[in-house]
Structures are given as structure tokens and as C-alpha cells.
């Protein structure tokens, strides 16, 4: 079952790249006591994610914060090192948090997993954007197709906040 507005985010553990190396961070570590905009993408460096989706969130961090968002985060079913390289490539270090869901635990637990095996990608996150306030979903926009960037775009989310 897919997570919905009003649901609490499931307890899972992400990995983030820090100066000390890969570091585990739980759902509570990230969402407790904060209003967080979480963007789910099928894959770092993939064309739609890299060119059309993630850059809008990086460019609009201040606009999101002006609308009451405490943090912007991006998650993907990629390893923590790939997400670290992607953050650098996007110029997002210190602006956006990158959360590795390398084993697809969060994507699976939220019901936002899709099978990209037909493209040689294996299990992946659907493309979405959600806002969680203290871990409870208050806005959820899921794309119908992985290559689309419409309802989950930075511009669309800004309009709906």
C-alpha cells in the first residue's frame, strides 16, 4: 500500500556521506521536529533526474525555506558514494541533503518502489515529492511515469505549499 497524506513515514535507515564516511541516519533523525521536503528520484545522474528534476530543488532552496520548509532532501536507490558525487555535480552541497536508500528499504516501506529491471536498473524509487511535518505526510505528489517531471517538479511543489 502506498503512503498517503496523513500517514507517518516508516522507520528505516538511510546513509549519508559525511567527512567521516558513510553515516546511518534514521527516519527520526531526518524528520523529527522538522518540516522536510523529500524528493524521490529513480536514479542519480539519470537524464530526467539530473537535468529536469533535482536542479529545480537546488535552485529554490531559499524559496522553500520562505514557505516554512526546514530542509530539502533528495533520496534515491543509489549508494551513498554515488549520491555524494551527484550532490557535488549539482552544486548542492550544504543546500540539499542526499539520502541513500541503497537497499530500497524506504521506497519499499512507503509503497513508492518500482521495478526498473526492464531498463537494467533493478528496484528503484518512483519519482515524487512529499512534505512531511514531524514525520507525518502533509503533501504527496507522485508522477505517473518515471520519466515525467510535472506534479513533483520544484515549481509545482512551490505552488502547492
mmCIF file with all atom_site columns, N, CA, C and O in Angstrom, residues 4-41:
data_model
loop_
_atom_site.group_PDB
_atom_site.id
_atom_site.type_symbol
_atom_site.label_atom_id
_atom_site.label_alt_id
_atom_site.label_comp_id
_atom_site.label_asym_id
_atom_site.label_entity_id
_atom_site.label_seq_id
_atom_site.pdbx_PDB_ins_code
_atom_site.Cartn_x
_atom_site.Cartn_y
_atom_site.Cartn_z
_atom_site.occupancy
_atom_site.B_iso_or_equiv
_atom_site.pdbx_formal_charge
_atom_site.auth_seq_id
_atom_site.auth_comp_id
_atom_site.auth_asym_id
_atom_site.auth_atom_id
_atom_site.pdbx_PDB_model_num
ATOM 1   N N  . UNK A 1 4  ? 0.186  7.763  2.179  1.00 0.00 ? 4  UNK A N  1
ATOM 2   C CA . UNK A 1 4  ? -0.777 8.796  1.806  1.00 0.00 ? 4  UNK A CA 1
ATOM 3   C C  . UNK A 1 4  ? -0.671 9.975  2.764  1.00 0.00 ? 4  UNK A C  1
ATOM 4   O O  . UNK A 1 4  ? -0.067 9.878  3.838  1.00 0.00 ? 4  UNK A O  1
ATOM 5   N N  . UNK A 1 5  ? -1.272 11.085 2.361  1.00 0.00 ? 5  UNK A N  1
ATOM 6   C CA . UNK A 1 5  ? -1.319 12.260 3.225  1.00 0.00 ? 5  UNK A CA 1
ATOM 7   C C  . UNK A 1 5  ? -1.960 11.847 4.554  1.00 0.00 ? 5  UNK A C  1
ATOM 8   O O  . UNK A 1 5  ? -2.961 11.125 4.586  1.00 0.00 ? 5  UNK A O  1
ATOM 9   N N  . UNK A 1 6  ? -1.339 12.266 5.647  1.00 0.00 ? 6  UNK A N  1
ATOM 10  C CA . UNK A 1 6  ? -1.808 11.920 6.988  1.00 0.00 ? 6  UNK A CA 1
ATOM 11  C C  . UNK A 1 6  ? -1.085 10.736 7.596  1.00 0.00 ? 6  UNK A C  1
ATOM 12  O O  . UNK A 1 6  ? -1.149 10.520 8.807  1.00 0.00 ? 6  UNK A O  1
ATOM 13  N N  . UNK A 1 7  ? -0.366 9.960  6.779  1.00 0.00 ? 7  UNK A N  1
ATOM 14  C CA . UNK A 1 7  ? 0.388  8.806  7.279  1.00 0.00 ? 7  UNK A CA 1
ATOM 15  C C  . UNK A 1 7  ? 1.730  9.249  7.861  1.00 0.00 ? 7  UNK A C  1
ATOM 16  O O  . UNK A 1 7  ? 2.322  10.234 7.414  1.00 0.00 ? 7  UNK A O  1
ATOM 17  N N  . UNK A 1 8  ? 2.203  8.482  8.830  1.00 0.00 ? 8  UNK A N  1
ATOM 18  C CA . UNK A 1 8  ? 3.539  8.696  9.380  1.00 0.00 ? 8  UNK A CA 1
ATOM 19  C C  . UNK A 1 8  ? 4.535  7.936  8.506  1.00 0.00 ? 8  UNK A C  1
ATOM 20  O O  . UNK A 1 8  ? 4.274  6.820  8.067  1.00 0.00 ? 8  UNK A O  1
ATOM 21  N N  . UNK A 1 9  ? 5.686  8.567  8.254  1.00 0.00 ? 9  UNK A N  1
ATOM 22  C CA . UNK A 1 9  ? 6.729  7.913  7.469  1.00 0.00 ? 9  UNK A CA 1
ATOM 23  C C  . UNK A 1 9  ? 7.238  6.681  8.209  1.00 0.00 ? 9  UNK A C  1
ATOM 24  O O  . UNK A 1 9  ? 7.361  6.692  9.437  1.00 0.00 ? 9  UNK A O  1
ATOM 25  N N  . UNK A 1 10 ? 7.556  5.614  7.472  1.00 0.00 ? 10 UNK A N  1
ATOM 26  C CA . UNK A 1 10 ? 8.052  4.389  8.112  1.00 0.00 ? 10 UNK A CA 1
ATOM 27  C C  . UNK A 1 10 ? 9.460  4.576  8.661  1.00 0.00 ? 10 UNK A C  1
ATOM 28  O O  . UNK A 1 10 ? 10.242 5.384  8.144  1.00 0.00 ? 10 UNK A O  1
ATOM 29  N N  . UNK A 1 11 ? 9.768  3.826  9.690  1.00 0.00 ? 11 UNK A N  1
ATOM 30  C CA . UNK A 1 11 ? 11.107 3.854  10.274 1.00 0.00 ? 11 UNK A CA 1
ATOM 31  C C  . UNK A 1 11 ? 12.047 3.010  9.413  1.00 0.00 ? 11 UNK A C  1
ATOM 32  O O  . UNK A 1 11 ? 11.866 1.805  9.277  1.00 0.00 ? 11 UNK A O  1
ATOM 33  N N  . UNK A 1 12 ? 13.006 3.676  8.799  1.00 0.00 ? 12 UNK A N  1
ATOM 34  C CA . UNK A 1 12 ? 14.055 3.000  8.043  1.00 0.00 ? 12 UNK A CA 1
ATOM 35  C C  . UNK A 1 12 ? 15.359 3.749  8.310  1.00 0.00 ? 12 UNK A C  1
ATOM 36  O O  . UNK A 1 12 ? 15.367 4.762  8.998  1.00 0.00 ? 12 UNK A O  1
ATOM 37  N N  . UNK A 1 13 ? 16.423 3.244  7.738  1.00 0.00 ? 13 UNK A N  1
ATOM 38  C CA . UNK A 1 13 ? 17.723 3.898  7.891  1.00 0.00 ? 13 UNK A CA 1
ATOM 39  C C  . UNK A 1 13 ? 18.281 4.233  6.525  1.00 0.00 ? 13 UNK A C  1
ATOM 40  O O  . UNK A 1 13 ? 18.369 3.368  5.650  1.00 0.00 ? 13 UNK A O  1
ATOM 41  N N  . UNK A 1 14 ? 18.616 5.484  6.345  1.00 0.00 ? 14 UNK A N  1
ATOM 42  C CA . UNK A 1 14 ? 19.285 5.966  5.151  1.00 0.00 ? 14 UNK A CA 1
ATOM 43  C C  . UNK A 1 14 ? 20.782 6.009  5.436  1.00 0.00 ? 14 UNK A C  1
ATOM 44  O O  . UNK A 1 14 ? 21.210 5.881  6.581  1.00 0.00 ? 14 UNK A O  1
ATOM 45  N N  . UNK A 1 15 ? 21.573 6.259  4.406  1.00 0.00 ? 15 UNK A N  1
ATOM 46  C CA . UNK A 1 15 ? 23.002 6.521  4.567  1.00 0.00 ? 15 UNK A CA 1
ATOM 47  C C  . UNK A 1 15 ? 23.279 7.896  3.967  1.00 0.00 ? 15 UNK A C  1
ATOM 48  O O  . UNK A 1 15 ? 22.751 8.241  2.909  1.00 0.00 ? 15 UNK A O  1
ATOM 49  N N  . UNK A 1 16 ? 24.090 8.673  4.660  1.00 0.00 ? 16 UNK A N  1
ATOM 50  C CA . UNK A 1 16 ? 24.529 9.974  4.155  1.00 0.00 ? 16 UNK A CA 1
ATOM 51  C C  . UNK A 1 16 ? 26.051 9.991  4.170  1.00 0.00 ? 16 UNK A C  1
ATOM 52  O O  . UNK A 1 16 ? 26.678 9.340  5.000  1.00 0.00 ? 16 UNK A O  1
ATOM 53  N N  . UNK A 1 17 ? 26.617 10.742 3.249  1.00 0.00 ? 17 UNK A N  1
ATOM 54  C CA . UNK A 1 17 ? 28.068 10.846 3.181  1.00 0.00 ? 17 UNK A CA 1
ATOM 55  C C  . UNK A 1 17 ? 28.514 12.052 3.995  1.00 0.00 ? 17 UNK A C  1
ATOM 56  O O  . UNK A 1 17 ? 28.078 13.170 3.752  1.00 0.00 ? 17 UNK A O  1
ATOM 57  N N  . UNK A 1 18 ? 29.350 11.800 4.998  1.00 0.00 ? 18 UNK A N  1
ATOM 58  C CA . UNK A 1 18 ? 29.885 12.866 5.842  1.00 0.00 ? 18 UNK A CA 1
ATOM 59  C C  . UNK A 1 18 ? 31.408 12.863 5.720  1.00 0.00 ? 18 UNK A C  1
ATOM 60  O O  . UNK A 1 18 ? 31.980 11.991 5.059  1.00 0.00 ? 18 UNK A O  1
ATOM 61  N N  . UNK A 1 19 ? 32.065 13.795 6.387  1.00 0.00 ? 19 UNK A N  1
ATOM 62  C CA . UNK A 1 19 ? 33.527 13.834 6.378  1.00 0.00 ? 19 UNK A CA 1
ATOM 63  C C  . UNK A 1 19 ? 34.125 12.563 6.981  1.00 0.00 ? 19 UNK A C  1
ATOM 64  O O  . UNK A 1 19 ? 35.263 12.208 6.685  1.00 0.00 ? 19 UNK A O  1
ATOM 65  N N  . UNK A 1 20 ? 33.345 11.887 7.830  1.00 0.00 ? 20 UNK A N  1
ATOM 66  C CA . UNK A 1 20 ? 33.806 10.637 8.452  1.00 0.00 ? 20 UNK A CA 1
ATOM 67  C C  . UNK A 1 20 ? 33.479 9.415  7.604  1.00 0.00 ? 20 UNK A C  1
ATOM 68  O O  . UNK A 1 20 ? 33.791 8.302  7.981  1.00 0.00 ? 20 UNK A O  1
ATOM 69  N N  . UNK A 1 21 ? 32.796 9.611  6.477  1.00 0.00 ? 21 UNK A N  1
ATOM 70  C CA . UNK A 1 21 ? 32.397 8.494  5.617  1.00 0.00 ? 21 UNK A CA 1
ATOM 71  C C  . UNK A 1 21 ? 30.900 8.272  5.682  1.00 0.00 ? 21 UNK A C  1
ATOM 72  O O  . UNK A 1 21 ? 30.155 9.115  6.197  1.00 0.00 ? 21 UNK A O  1
ATOM 73  N N  . UNK A 1 22 ? 30.442 7.124  5.174  1.00 0.00 ? 22 UNK A N  1
ATOM 74  C CA . UNK A 1 22 ? 29.012 6.829  5.190  1.00 0.00 ? 22 UNK A CA 1
ATOM 75  C C  . UNK A 1 22 ? 28.497 6.748  6.630  1.00 0.00 ? 22 UNK A C  1
ATOM 76  O O  . UNK A 1 22 ? 29.110 6.094  7.475  1.00 0.00 ? 22 UNK A O  1
ATOM 77  N N  . UNK A 1 23 ? 27.385 7.442  6.880  1.00 0.00 ? 23 UNK A N  1
ATOM 78  C CA . UNK A 1 23 ? 26.827 7.515  8.224  1.00 0.00 ? 23 UNK A CA 1
ATOM 79  C C  . UNK A 1 23 ? 25.344 7.172  8.174  1.00 0.00 ? 23 UNK A C  1
ATOM 80  O O  . UNK A 1 23 ? 24.624 7.722  7.341  1.00 0.00 ? 23 UNK A O  1
ATOM 81  N N  . UNK A 1 24 ? 24.884 6.259  9.047  1.00 0.00 ? 24 UNK A N  1
ATOM 82  C CA . UNK A 1 24 ? 23.456 5.949  9.067  1.00 0.00 ? 24 UNK A CA 1
ATOM 83  C C  . UNK A 1 24 ? 22.649 7.080  9.703  1.00 0.00 ? 24 UNK A C  1
ATOM 84  O O  . UNK A 1 24 ? 23.105 7.716  10.665 1.00 0.00 ? 24 UNK A O  1
ATOM 85  N N  . UNK A 1 25 ? 21.472 7.347  9.145  1.00 0.00 ? 25 UNK A N  1
ATOM 86  C CA . UNK A 1 25 ? 20.534 8.324  9.714  1.00 0.00 ? 25 UNK A CA 1
ATOM 87  C C  . UNK A 1 25 ? 19.141 7.733  9.597  1.00 0.00 ? 25 UNK A C  1
ATOM 88  O O  . UNK A 1 25 ? 18.715 7.357  8.505  1.00 0.00 ? 25 UNK A O  1
ATOM 89  N N  . UNK A 1 26 ? 18.458 7.670  10.705 1.00 0.00 ? 26 UNK A N  1
ATOM 90  C CA . UNK A 1 26 ? 17.119 7.090  10.720 1.00 0.00 ? 26 UNK A CA 1
ATOM 91  C C  . UNK A 1 26 ? 16.083 8.104  10.245 1.00 0.00 ? 26 UNK A C  1
ATOM 92  O O  . UNK A 1 26 ? 16.357 9.307  10.153 1.00 0.00 ? 26 UNK A O  1
ATOM 93  N N  . UNK A 1 27 ? 14.905 7.602  10.008 1.00 0.00 ? 27 UNK A N  1
ATOM 94  C CA . UNK A 1 27 ? 13.787 8.474  9.643  1.00 0.00 ? 27 UNK A CA 1
ATOM 95  C C  . UNK A 1 27 ? 13.614 9.545  10.709 1.00 0.00 ? 27 UNK A C  1
ATOM 96  O O  . UNK A 1 27 ? 13.442 10.727 10.380 1.00 0.00 ? 27 UNK A O  1
ATOM 97  N N  . UNK A 1 28 ? 13.665 9.179  11.986 1.00 0.00 ? 28 UNK A N  1
ATOM 98  C CA . UNK A 1 28 ? 13.537 10.161 13.068 1.00 0.00 ? 28 UNK A CA 1
ATOM 99  C C  . UNK A 1 28 ? 14.643 11.207 13.028 1.00 0.00 ? 28 UNK A C  1
ATOM 100 O O  . UNK A 1 28 ? 14.393 12.382 13.248 1.00 0.00 ? 28 UNK A O  1
ATOM 101 N N  . UNK A 1 29 ? 15.886 10.774 12.752 1.00 0.00 ? 29 UNK A N  1
ATOM 102 C CA . UNK A 1 29 ? 16.998 11.722 12.667 1.00 0.00 ? 29 UNK A CA 1
ATOM 103 C C  . UNK A 1 29 ? 16.715 12.820 11.644 1.00 0.00 ? 29 UNK A C  1
ATOM 104 O O  . UNK A 1 29 ? 17.090 13.973 11.838 1.00 0.00 ? 29 UNK A O  1
ATOM 105 N N  . UNK A 1 30 ? 16.085 12.454 10.574 1.00 0.00 ? 30 UNK A N  1
ATOM 106 C CA . UNK A 1 30 ? 15.863 13.381 9.458  1.00 0.00 ? 30 UNK A CA 1
ATOM 107 C C  . UNK A 1 30 ? 14.588 14.204 9.617  1.00 0.00 ? 30 UNK A C  1
ATOM 108 O O  . UNK A 1 30 ? 14.583 15.403 9.341  1.00 0.00 ? 30 UNK A O  1
ATOM 109 N N  . UNK A 1 31 ? 13.509 13.575 10.083 1.00 0.00 ? 31 UNK A N  1
ATOM 110 C CA . UNK A 1 31 ? 12.196 14.220 10.030 1.00 0.00 ? 31 UNK A CA 1
ATOM 111 C C  . UNK A 1 31 ? 11.643 14.710 11.368 1.00 0.00 ? 31 UNK A C  1
ATOM 112 O O  . UNK A 1 31 ? 10.780 15.582 11.383 1.00 0.00 ? 31 UNK A O  1
ATOM 113 N N  . UNK A 1 32 ? 12.120 14.166 12.469 1.00 0.00 ? 32 UNK A N  1
ATOM 114 C CA . UNK A 1 32 ? 11.533 14.518 13.766 1.00 0.00 ? 32 UNK A CA 1
ATOM 115 C C  . UNK A 1 32 ? 11.718 16.006 14.077 1.00 0.00 ? 32 UNK A C  1
ATOM 116 O O  . UNK A 1 32 ? 12.828 16.530 14.032 1.00 0.00 ? 32 UNK A O  1
ATOM 117 N N  . UNK A 1 33 ? 10.599 16.671 14.356 1.00 0.00 ? 33 UNK A N  1
ATOM 118 C CA . UNK A 1 33 ? 10.627 18.070 14.749 1.00 0.00 ? 33 UNK A CA 1
ATOM 119 C C  . UNK A 1 33 ? 10.929 19.043 13.627 1.00 0.00 ? 33 UNK A C  1
ATOM 120 O O  . UNK A 1 33 ? 11.193 20.215 13.883 1.00 0.00 ? 33 UNK A O  1
ATOM 121 N N  . UNK A 1 34 ? 10.882 18.555 12.378 1.00 0.00 ? 34 UNK A N  1
ATOM 122 C CA . UNK A 1 34 ? 11.177 19.422 11.231 1.00 0.00 ? 34 UNK A CA 1
ATOM 123 C C  . UNK A 1 34 ? 10.126 19.229 10.142 1.00 0.00 ? 34 UNK A C  1
ATOM 124 O O  . UNK A 1 34 ? 9.504  18.179 10.043 1.00 0.00 ? 34 UNK A O  1
ATOM 125 N N  . UNK A 1 35 ? 9.980  20.252 9.344  1.00 0.00 ? 35 UNK A N  1
ATOM 126 C CA . UNK A 1 35 ? 9.139  20.167 8.134  1.00 0.00 ? 35 UNK A CA 1
ATOM 127 C C  . UNK A 1 35 ? 10.105 19.999 6.967  1.00 0.00 ? 35 UNK A C  1
ATOM 128 O O  . UNK A 1 35 ? 10.862 20.909 6.630  1.00 0.00 ? 35 UNK A O  1
ATOM 129 N N  . UNK A 1 36 ? 10.084 18.797 6.372  1.00 0.00 ? 36 UNK A N  1
ATOM 130 C CA . UNK A 1 36 ? 11.073 18.417 5.367  1.00 0.00 ? 36 UNK A CA 1
ATOM 131 C C  . UNK A 1 36 ? 10.394 18.146 4.025  1.00 0.00 ? 36 UNK A C  1
ATOM 132 O O  . UNK A 1 36 ? 9.391  17.441 3.963  1.00 0.00 ? 36 UNK A O  1
ATOM 133 N N  . UNK A 1 37 ? 10.966 18.700 2.984  1.00 0.00 ? 37 UNK A N  1
ATOM 134 C CA . UNK A 1 37 ? 10.564 18.390 1.613  1.00 0.00 ? 37 UNK A CA 1
ATOM 135 C C  . UNK A 1 37 ? 11.486 17.283 1.130  1.00 0.00 ? 37 UNK A C  1
ATOM 136 O O  . UNK A 1 37 ? 12.704 17.468 1.062  1.00 0.00 ? 37 UNK A O  1
ATOM 137 N N  . UNK A 1 38 ? 10.909 16.123 0.842  1.00 0.00 ? 38 UNK A N  1
ATOM 138 C CA . UNK A 1 38 ? 11.676 14.971 0.378  1.00 0.00 ? 38 UNK A CA 1
ATOM 139 C C  . UNK A 1 38 ? 11.326 14.701 -1.074 1.00 0.00 ? 38 UNK A C  1
ATOM 140 O O  . UNK A 1 38 ? 10.157 14.541 -1.421 1.00 0.00 ? 38 UNK A O  1
ATOM 141 N N  . UNK A 1 39 ? 12.351 14.631 -1.897 1.00 0.00 ? 39 UNK A N  1
ATOM 142 C CA . UNK A 1 39 ? 12.190 14.380 -3.320 1.00 0.00 ? 39 UNK A CA 1
ATOM 143 C C  . UNK A 1 39 ? 12.741 12.991 -3.615 1.00 0.00 ? 39 UNK A C  1
ATOM 144 O O  . UNK A 1 39 ? 13.905 12.712 -3.335 1.00 0.00 ? 39 UNK A O  1
ATOM 145 N N  . UNK A 1 40 ? 11.900 12.130 -4.158 1.00 0.00 ? 40 UNK A N  1
ATOM 146 C CA . UNK A 1 40 ? 12.322 10.793 -4.548 1.00 0.00 ? 40 UNK A CA 1
ATOM 147 C C  . UNK A 1 40 ? 12.587 10.756 -6.038 1.00 0.00 ? 40 UNK A C  1
ATOM 148 O O  . UNK A 1 40 ? 11.780 11.247 -6.829 1.00 0.00 ? 40 UNK A O  1
ATOM 149 N N  . UNK A 1 41 ? 13.732 10.193 -6.413 1.00 0.00 ? 41 UNK A N  1
ATOM 150 C CA . UNK A 1 41 ? 14.095 10.103 -7.828 1.00 0.00 ? 41 UNK A CA 1
ATOM 151 C C  . UNK A 1 41 ? 14.514 8.674  -8.162 1.00 0.00 ? 41 UNK A C  1
ATOM 152 O O  . UNK A 1 41 ? 15.049 7.963  -7.316 1.00 0.00 ? 41 UNK A O  1
#
